[in-house]
CSV table of C-alpha atoms and ligand atoms in Angstrom, one decimal:
chain,number,residue,atom,x,y,z
A,561,MET,CA,73.4,110.3,-102.3
A,562,PRO,CA,73.1,113.6,-100.4
A,563,ARG,CA,69.4,113.7,-101.3
A,564,LEU,CA,68.9,110.3,-99.8
A,565,ILE,CA,70.8,111.3,-96.7
A,566,ALA,CA,68.7,114.5,-96.4
A,567,ASP,CA,65.5,112.5,-96.6
A,568,PRO,CA,64.3,111.4,-93.1
A,569,ALA,CA,62.3,108.5,-94.7
A,570,THR,CA,65.6,106.9,-95.9
A,571,ARG,CA,66.5,103.7,-94.0
A,572,VAL,CA,70.1,103.3,-93.0
A,573,ALA,CA,71.8,100.0,-92.2
A,574,ALA,CA,74.9,101.0,-90.2
A,575,LEU,CA,78.0,98.9,-90.2
A,576,ARG,CA,80.6,99.4,-87.4
A,577,GLN,CA,83.7,97.2,-87.0
A,578,GLU,CA,81.9,94.4,-89.0
A,579,ARG,CA,78.8,94.7,-86.7
A,580,MET,CA,75.3,95.8,-87.3
A,581,PRO,CA,72.6,96.7,-84.7
A,582,ILE,CA,70.3,93.7,-84.2
A,583,THR,CA,67.1,93.5,-82.2
A,584,ASP,CA,66.3,90.0,-80.9
A,585,ALA,CA,62.7,88.9,-80.6
A,586,THR,CA,61.1,85.6,-80.1
A,587,SER,CA,60.0,85.8,-83.7
A,588,GLY,CA,63.6,86.2,-84.9
A,589,SER,CA,66.4,88.7,-85.2
A,590,ARG,CA,66.0,91.9,-87.2
A,591,LEU,CA,68.3,94.6,-88.4
A,592,ARG,CA,67.6,97.8,-86.5
A,593,LEU,CA,67.6,100.4,-89.3
A,594,ARG,CA,67.9,104.1,-88.5
A,595,ALA,CA,67.2,107.4,-90.1
A,596,PRO,CA,70.1,109.2,-91.8
A,597,GLU,CA,72.1,111.7,-89.8
A,598,PRO,CA,74.3,114.6,-91.1
A,599,ALA,CA,77.6,112.8,-90.3
A,600,ASP,CA,76.6,110.2,-92.9
A,601,LEU,CA,77.5,112.7,-95.6
A,602,THR,CA,81.2,112.1,-94.7
A,603,ARG,CA,81.0,108.4,-94.4
A,604,LEU,CA,81.2,105.6,-96.9
A,605,ALA,CA,77.7,105.1,-98.1
A,606,VAL,CA,76.4,102.3,-100.5
A,607,TYR,CA,73.0,102.5,-102.2
A,608,LEU,CA,71.0,99.4,-101.7
A,609,GLY,CA,67.8,100.2,-103.5
A,610,ARG,CA,64.2,101.3,-102.8
A,611,ALA,CA,61.5,99.5,-100.9
A,612,PRO,CA,58.5,98.4,-102.8
A,613,GLY,CA,55.2,100.1,-101.8
A,614,PRO,CA,53.9,103.6,-102.0
A,615,GLU,CA,56.6,105.2,-99.8
A,616,ARG,CA,59.5,103.9,-101.9
A,617,ALA,CA,61.9,104.5,-99.0
A,618,GLY,CA,65.6,104.4,-100.1
A,619,TYR,CA,67.9,102.1,-98.3
A,620,LEU,CA,71.6,102.9,-97.6
A,621,GLY,CA,74.4,101.0,-96.1
A,622,ILE,CA,76.6,103.3,-94.1
A,623,VAL,CA,80.1,102.3,-92.9
A,624,GLU,CA,80.9,103.9,-89.5
A,625,GLU,CA,84.3,102.3,-89.3
A,626,HIS,CA,86.1,105.6,-88.9
A,627,GLU,CA,84.3,106.7,-85.9
A,628,PRO,CA,86.4,107.2,-82.7
A,629,SER,CA,86.3,103.9,-81.0
A,630,GLU,CA,83.6,104.9,-78.5
A,631,PRO,CA,81.3,102.0,-77.7
A,632,PRO,CA,78.2,101.9,-79.7
A,633,ALA,CA,75.3,103.7,-78.0
A,634,THR,CA,73.6,101.0,-76.0
A,635,GLU,CA,69.9,100.8,-76.4
A,636,PRO,CA,67.8,98.3,-74.6
A,637,GLY,CA,67.3,95.2,-76.7
A,638,VAL,CA,69.9,96.2,-79.4
A,639,ASP,CA,73.1,94.3,-79.8
A,640,TRP,CA,75.9,95.1,-82.3
A,641,ARG,CA,76.6,91.7,-83.9
A,642,THR,CA,78.6,90.2,-86.7
A,643,LEU,CA,77.1,88.5,-89.7
A,644,ARG,CA,78.5,85.2,-88.6
A,645,GLY,CA,77.0,85.7,-85.2
A,646,CYS,CA,73.5,86.5,-86.3
A,647,GLY,CA,73.0,85.8,-90.0
A,648,ALA,CA,71.3,82.4,-89.4
A,649,HIS,CA,68.5,84.1,-87.6
A,650,LEU,CA,67.9,87.0,-89.9
A,651,SER,CA,65.2,87.3,-92.6
A,652,ASP,CA,66.4,86.9,-96.2
A,653,ARG,CA,66.1,90.7,-96.7
A,654,ASP,CA,68.1,91.6,-93.6
A,655,ALA,CA,70.7,88.9,-94.3
A,656,GLY,CA,71.0,90.2,-97.8
A,657,ILE,CA,71.5,93.8,-96.6
A,658,PHE,CA,74.1,92.8,-94.1
A,659,THR,CA,76.0,90.6,-96.6
A,660,THR,CA,76.0,93.3,-99.3
A,661,VAL,CA,77.1,96.1,-97.1
A,662,GLN,CA,79.8,93.9,-95.4
A,663,ALA,CA,81.2,92.7,-98.8
A,664,LEU,CA,81.3,96.3,-100.2
A,665,ALA,CA,82.8,97.6,-97.0
A,666,ASN,CA,85.6,95.0,-97.2
A,667,TRP,CA,86.2,95.8,-100.9
A,668,HIS,CA,86.3,99.6,-100.3
A,669,ALA,CA,88.7,99.2,-97.4
A,670,THR,CA,91.3,97.3,-99.5
A,671,HIS,CA,91.0,99.1,-102.8
A,672,ARG,CA,92.0,102.6,-101.9
A,673,PHE,CA,94.6,102.9,-104.7
A,674,CYS,CA,94.4,102.6,-108.5
A,675,PRO,CA,95.8,99.3,-109.8
A,676,ARG,CA,96.9,101.2,-113.0
A,677,CYS,CA,98.8,104.2,-111.6
A,678,GLY,CA,98.8,103.9,-107.8
A,679,SER,CA,97.0,107.1,-107.1
A,680,PRO,CA,94.2,107.2,-104.5
A,681,THR,CA,90.7,106.1,-105.6
A,682,GLU,CA,87.4,107.4,-104.3
A,683,SER,CA,84.0,105.9,-103.9
A,684,ALA,CA,81.6,106.6,-106.9
A,685,ALA,CA,78.4,105.5,-108.4
A,686,SER,CA,76.7,105.3,-105.0
A,687,GLY,CA,79.4,103.1,-103.5
A,688,TRP,CA,79.5,100.5,-106.3
A,689,VAL,CA,82.6,101.8,-108.1
A,690,ARG,CA,86.0,103.2,-107.0
A,691,ARG,CA,87.3,105.9,-109.4
A,692,CYS,CA,90.9,106.9,-109.7
A,693,THR,CA,91.5,110.5,-108.8
A,694,ALA,CA,94.3,110.8,-111.3
A,695,ASP,CA,93.3,109.0,-114.5
A,696,GLY,CA,89.5,108.6,-113.9
A,697,SER,CA,89.6,104.8,-114.4
A,698,GLU,CA,86.8,102.9,-112.8
A,699,HIS,CA,87.2,99.8,-110.7
A,700,PHE,CA,84.4,97.5,-109.8
A,701,PRO,CA,83.7,95.4,-106.7
A,702,ARG,CA,85.2,91.9,-106.7
A,703,THR,CA,83.5,88.7,-106.1
A,704,ASP,CA,85.8,85.7,-105.9
A,705,PRO,CA,84.2,82.4,-106.7
A,706,SER,CA,85.0,79.4,-104.5
A,707,VAL,CA,83.7,75.9,-104.7
A,708,ILE,CA,82.7,73.9,-101.6
A,709,VAL,CA,81.9,70.2,-102.1
A,710,SER,CA,80.2,67.3,-100.4
A,711,VAL,CA,82.2,64.3,-101.7
A,712,THR,CA,80.8,60.9,-100.9
A,713,ASP,CA,82.2,57.4,-101.7
A,714,ALA,CA,80.4,54.2,-102.8
A,715,ASP,CA,79.5,53.5,-99.1
A,716,GLU,CA,77.9,57.0,-98.7
A,717,ARG,CA,80.8,58.1,-96.4
A,718,LEU,CA,81.5,61.8,-96.5
A,719,LEU,CA,84.9,63.3,-97.0
A,720,LEU,CA,85.9,65.8,-94.3
A,721,GLY,CA,89.0,67.8,-93.7
A,722,ARG,CA,90.6,69.9,-91.0
A,723,GLY,CA,92.7,72.9,-92.1
A,724,LEU,CA,96.2,73.3,-90.7
A,725,ARG,CA,95.3,76.1,-88.3
A,726,TRP,CA,91.9,74.8,-87.3
A,727,PRO,CA,91.5,73.7,-83.7
A,728,ALA,CA,91.0,70.0,-82.9
A,729,GLY,CA,87.6,68.7,-83.7
A,730,HIS,CA,86.8,71.3,-86.4
A,731,TYR,CA,86.0,69.5,-89.6
A,732,SER,CA,84.3,70.6,-92.7
A,733,VAL,CA,83.7,69.7,-96.3
A,734,LEU,CA,86.5,70.6,-98.7
A,735,ALA,CA,86.6,74.0,-100.4
A,736,GLY,CA,88.8,76.3,-102.4
A,737,PHE,CA,89.0,79.2,-104.8
A,738,VAL,CA,88.3,78.8,-108.5
A,739,GLU,CA,91.5,79.5,-110.5
A,740,PRO,CA,91.8,81.5,-113.7
A,741,GLY,CA,90.7,79.4,-116.7
A,742,GLU,CA,88.7,76.9,-114.6
A,743,SER,CA,85.1,75.9,-114.6
A,744,PHE,CA,83.4,75.2,-111.3
A,745,GLU,CA,83.6,71.5,-112.1
A,746,ALA,CA,87.3,71.6,-112.9
A,747,ALA,CA,87.9,73.5,-109.7
A,748,VAL,CA,86.1,70.8,-107.6
A,749,VAL,CA,88.1,68.0,-109.2
A,750,ARG,CA,91.4,69.8,-108.7
A,751,GLU,CA,90.8,71.1,-105.1
A,752,VAL,CA,89.6,67.7,-103.8
A,753,PHE,CA,92.6,66.0,-105.4
A,754,GLU,CA,95.1,68.6,-104.1
A,755,GLU,CA,93.7,68.6,-100.5
A,756,SER,CA,92.9,64.9,-100.1
A,757,GLY,CA,94.3,62.8,-102.9
A,758,VAL,CA,90.8,61.6,-103.8
A,759,ARG,CA,89.7,61.6,-107.4
A,760,VAL,CA,86.1,62.7,-108.0
A,761,THR,CA,83.6,62.6,-110.8
A,762,ASP,CA,79.9,63.5,-111.4
A,763,VAL,CA,80.2,67.0,-110.0
A,764,ARG,CA,76.8,68.6,-109.6
A,765,TYR,CA,75.8,72.1,-108.6
A,766,LEU,CA,73.6,72.2,-105.5
A,767,ALA,CA,73.3,75.7,-104.1
A,768,ASP,CA,75.4,78.8,-103.7
A,769,GLN,CA,75.9,81.5,-101.1
A,770,PRO,CA,77.5,84.9,-101.0
A,771,TRP,CA,80.2,84.8,-98.3
A,772,PRO,CA,81.5,88.3,-97.6
A,773,PHE,CA,84.7,87.2,-95.8
A,774,PRO,CA,86.0,89.1,-97.5
A,775,TRP,CA,84.1,88.9,-100.8
A,776,SER,CA,83.5,85.3,-102.0
A,777,LEU,CA,80.7,83.5,-103.7
A,778,MET,CA,80.6,79.9,-102.4
A,779,VAL,CA,79.3,77.5,-105.0
A,780,GLY,CA,78.1,74.3,-103.2
A,781,CYS,CA,78.5,71.1,-105.2
A,782,THR,CA,78.3,67.4,-104.7
A,783,ALA,CA,80.7,64.9,-106.2
A,784,ARG,CA,81.3,61.2,-106.2
A,785,ALA,CA,84.6,59.7,-105.3
A,786,THR,CA,86.2,57.2,-107.7
A,787,THR,CA,89.1,56.6,-105.3
A,788,THR,CA,89.2,56.5,-101.5
A,789,ARG,CA,92.9,56.5,-100.5
A,790,LEU,CA,93.7,59.6,-98.6
A,791,ARG,CA,96.9,61.7,-99.2
A,792,PRO,CA,96.3,65.0,-97.4
A,793,ASP,CA,98.2,68.1,-98.7
A,794,PRO,CA,100.7,68.7,-95.9
A,795,ASP,CA,100.8,72.5,-96.7
A,796,GLU,CA,97.1,72.9,-96.3
A,797,MET,CA,95.4,70.1,-94.3
A,798,ALA,CA,96.1,68.8,-90.8
A,799,GLU,CA,93.9,65.8,-91.6
A,800,VAL,CA,91.3,64.4,-94.0
A,801,ARG,CA,89.0,61.5,-93.2
A,802,TRP,CA,86.0,59.6,-94.4
A,803,VAL,CA,83.1,59.4,-92.0
A,804,SER,CA,79.9,57.3,-92.2
A,805,ARG,CA,76.6,58.8,-91.0
A,806,ASP,CA,76.7,56.7,-87.9
A,807,GLU,CA,80.2,57.8,-87.1
A,808,TYR,CA,79.4,61.4,-87.6
A,809,ALA,CA,76.3,61.2,-85.4
A,810,GLU,CA,78.4,59.5,-82.7
A,811,LEU,CA,81.1,62.2,-82.9
A,812,LEU,CA,78.3,64.9,-82.6
A,813,ARG,CA,76.7,63.2,-79.6
A,814,ASP,CA,80.0,62.8,-77.7
A,815,GLY,CA,81.0,66.4,-78.6
A,816,SER,CA,84.3,65.5,-80.3
A,817,ILE,CA,83.4,67.1,-83.6
A,818,ARG,CA,82.5,70.8,-84.1
A,819,VAL,CA,80.1,71.7,-86.9
A,820,PRO,CA,80.6,74.6,-89.3
A,821,GLY,CA,78.6,77.8,-88.4
A,822,GLY,CA,74.9,78.0,-88.8
A,823,ILE,CA,75.0,80.5,-91.6
A,824,SER,CA,77.5,78.5,-93.7
A,825,ILE,CA,76.7,76.5,-96.8
A,826,ALA,CA,79.2,73.9,-95.3
A,827,ARG,CA,76.6,73.2,-92.6
A,828,ARG,CA,73.9,72.8,-95.2
A,829,LEU,CA,76.0,70.4,-97.3
A,830,ILE,CA,76.7,68.3,-94.2
A,831,GLU,CA,73.1,68.3,-93.1
A,832,ARG,CA,71.9,67.4,-96.5
A,833,TRP,CA,74.2,64.3,-96.5
A,834,LEU,CA,73.2,63.5,-92.9
A,835,GLY,CA,69.6,63.7,-93.8
A,836,GLN,CA,68.6,65.9,-90.9
A,837,PRO,CA,69.8,68.9,-88.9
A,838,VAL,CA,72.9,68.3,-86.8
A,839,GLU,CA,70.9,69.4,-83.6
A,840,VAL,CA,68.4,66.7,-84.2
A,841,VAL,CA,71.1,64.0,-84.6
A,842,ALA,CA,73.0,65.3,-81.6
A,843,GLY,CA,69.9,65.4,-79.5
A,844,ARG,CA,70.8,68.8,-78.1
A,845,ARG,CA,72.0,72.3,-79.1
A,846,VAL,CA,75.3,71.9,-80.9
A,847,ALA,CA,78.2,74.2,-79.9
A,848,ASP,CA,78.5,76.6,-82.8
A,849,ARG,CA,81.3,79.0,-81.9
A,850,TRP,CA,83.2,78.4,-85.1
A,851,GLY,CA,83.8,81.9,-86.3
A,852,ALA,CA,80.7,83.3,-84.6
A,853,ARG,CA,81.2,86.4,-82.4
B,198,ZN,ZN1,94.9,105.6,-111.7
């Protein structure tokens, strides 16, 4: 790690208060990578790999969280933005870098003590391990699997829910963590029943997405409802409802429904059911302030 930080060819993706520096261009948004600086030796650094090509530049994620809270140096055309705020406009490479560094930073920040003996742990293996300073035990980054599911009934209506603390108009497809001993399929069946009272079958994997808030992996599925009567879980859901495509389009057009953020797999599941992007259906740019900063 010190060798990489000493090499001016190394490219650094800096993370500060969950934000990375982004340049916006008409062709899209890009991470503004920087050269290493001496202060990086004292910061949390995670090794991301080497670029292909003759230069083989090393890539590091550097967490600047512990800086004094001075505002980030403002450069023309550079904005410090969160992953939720800019992820939808980044290339796969840049989104992957941001997601990886954010997930590792979240994990380091909350795993400072050994689960065996309670002594402090320190970053090791280029940021991919935390090692106990007392007993040497190694602890690895967590990834918590969650399922998120597009449930449709025989009339092709979609099952949507609104969580207890979500503002009015915010609806999404149902989701929840996979519990110990469960397959993804079993988790879908249980979560949908718990949250809505609906029984489902025919669970199919569709796509997945790392979701570093704080360190999940969202597994997107579809499922077919075998019952339609709704019995929302009062401890978790403010409301669950069935919507047809026409109803959803109407709610979008009159602005009474808010769609999940542009980077989310929830948005993709809804658009897949809808058959087209929500903005096309709405006929205008859709308010997307759900979680974006
Ligand atoms: Zn220990």
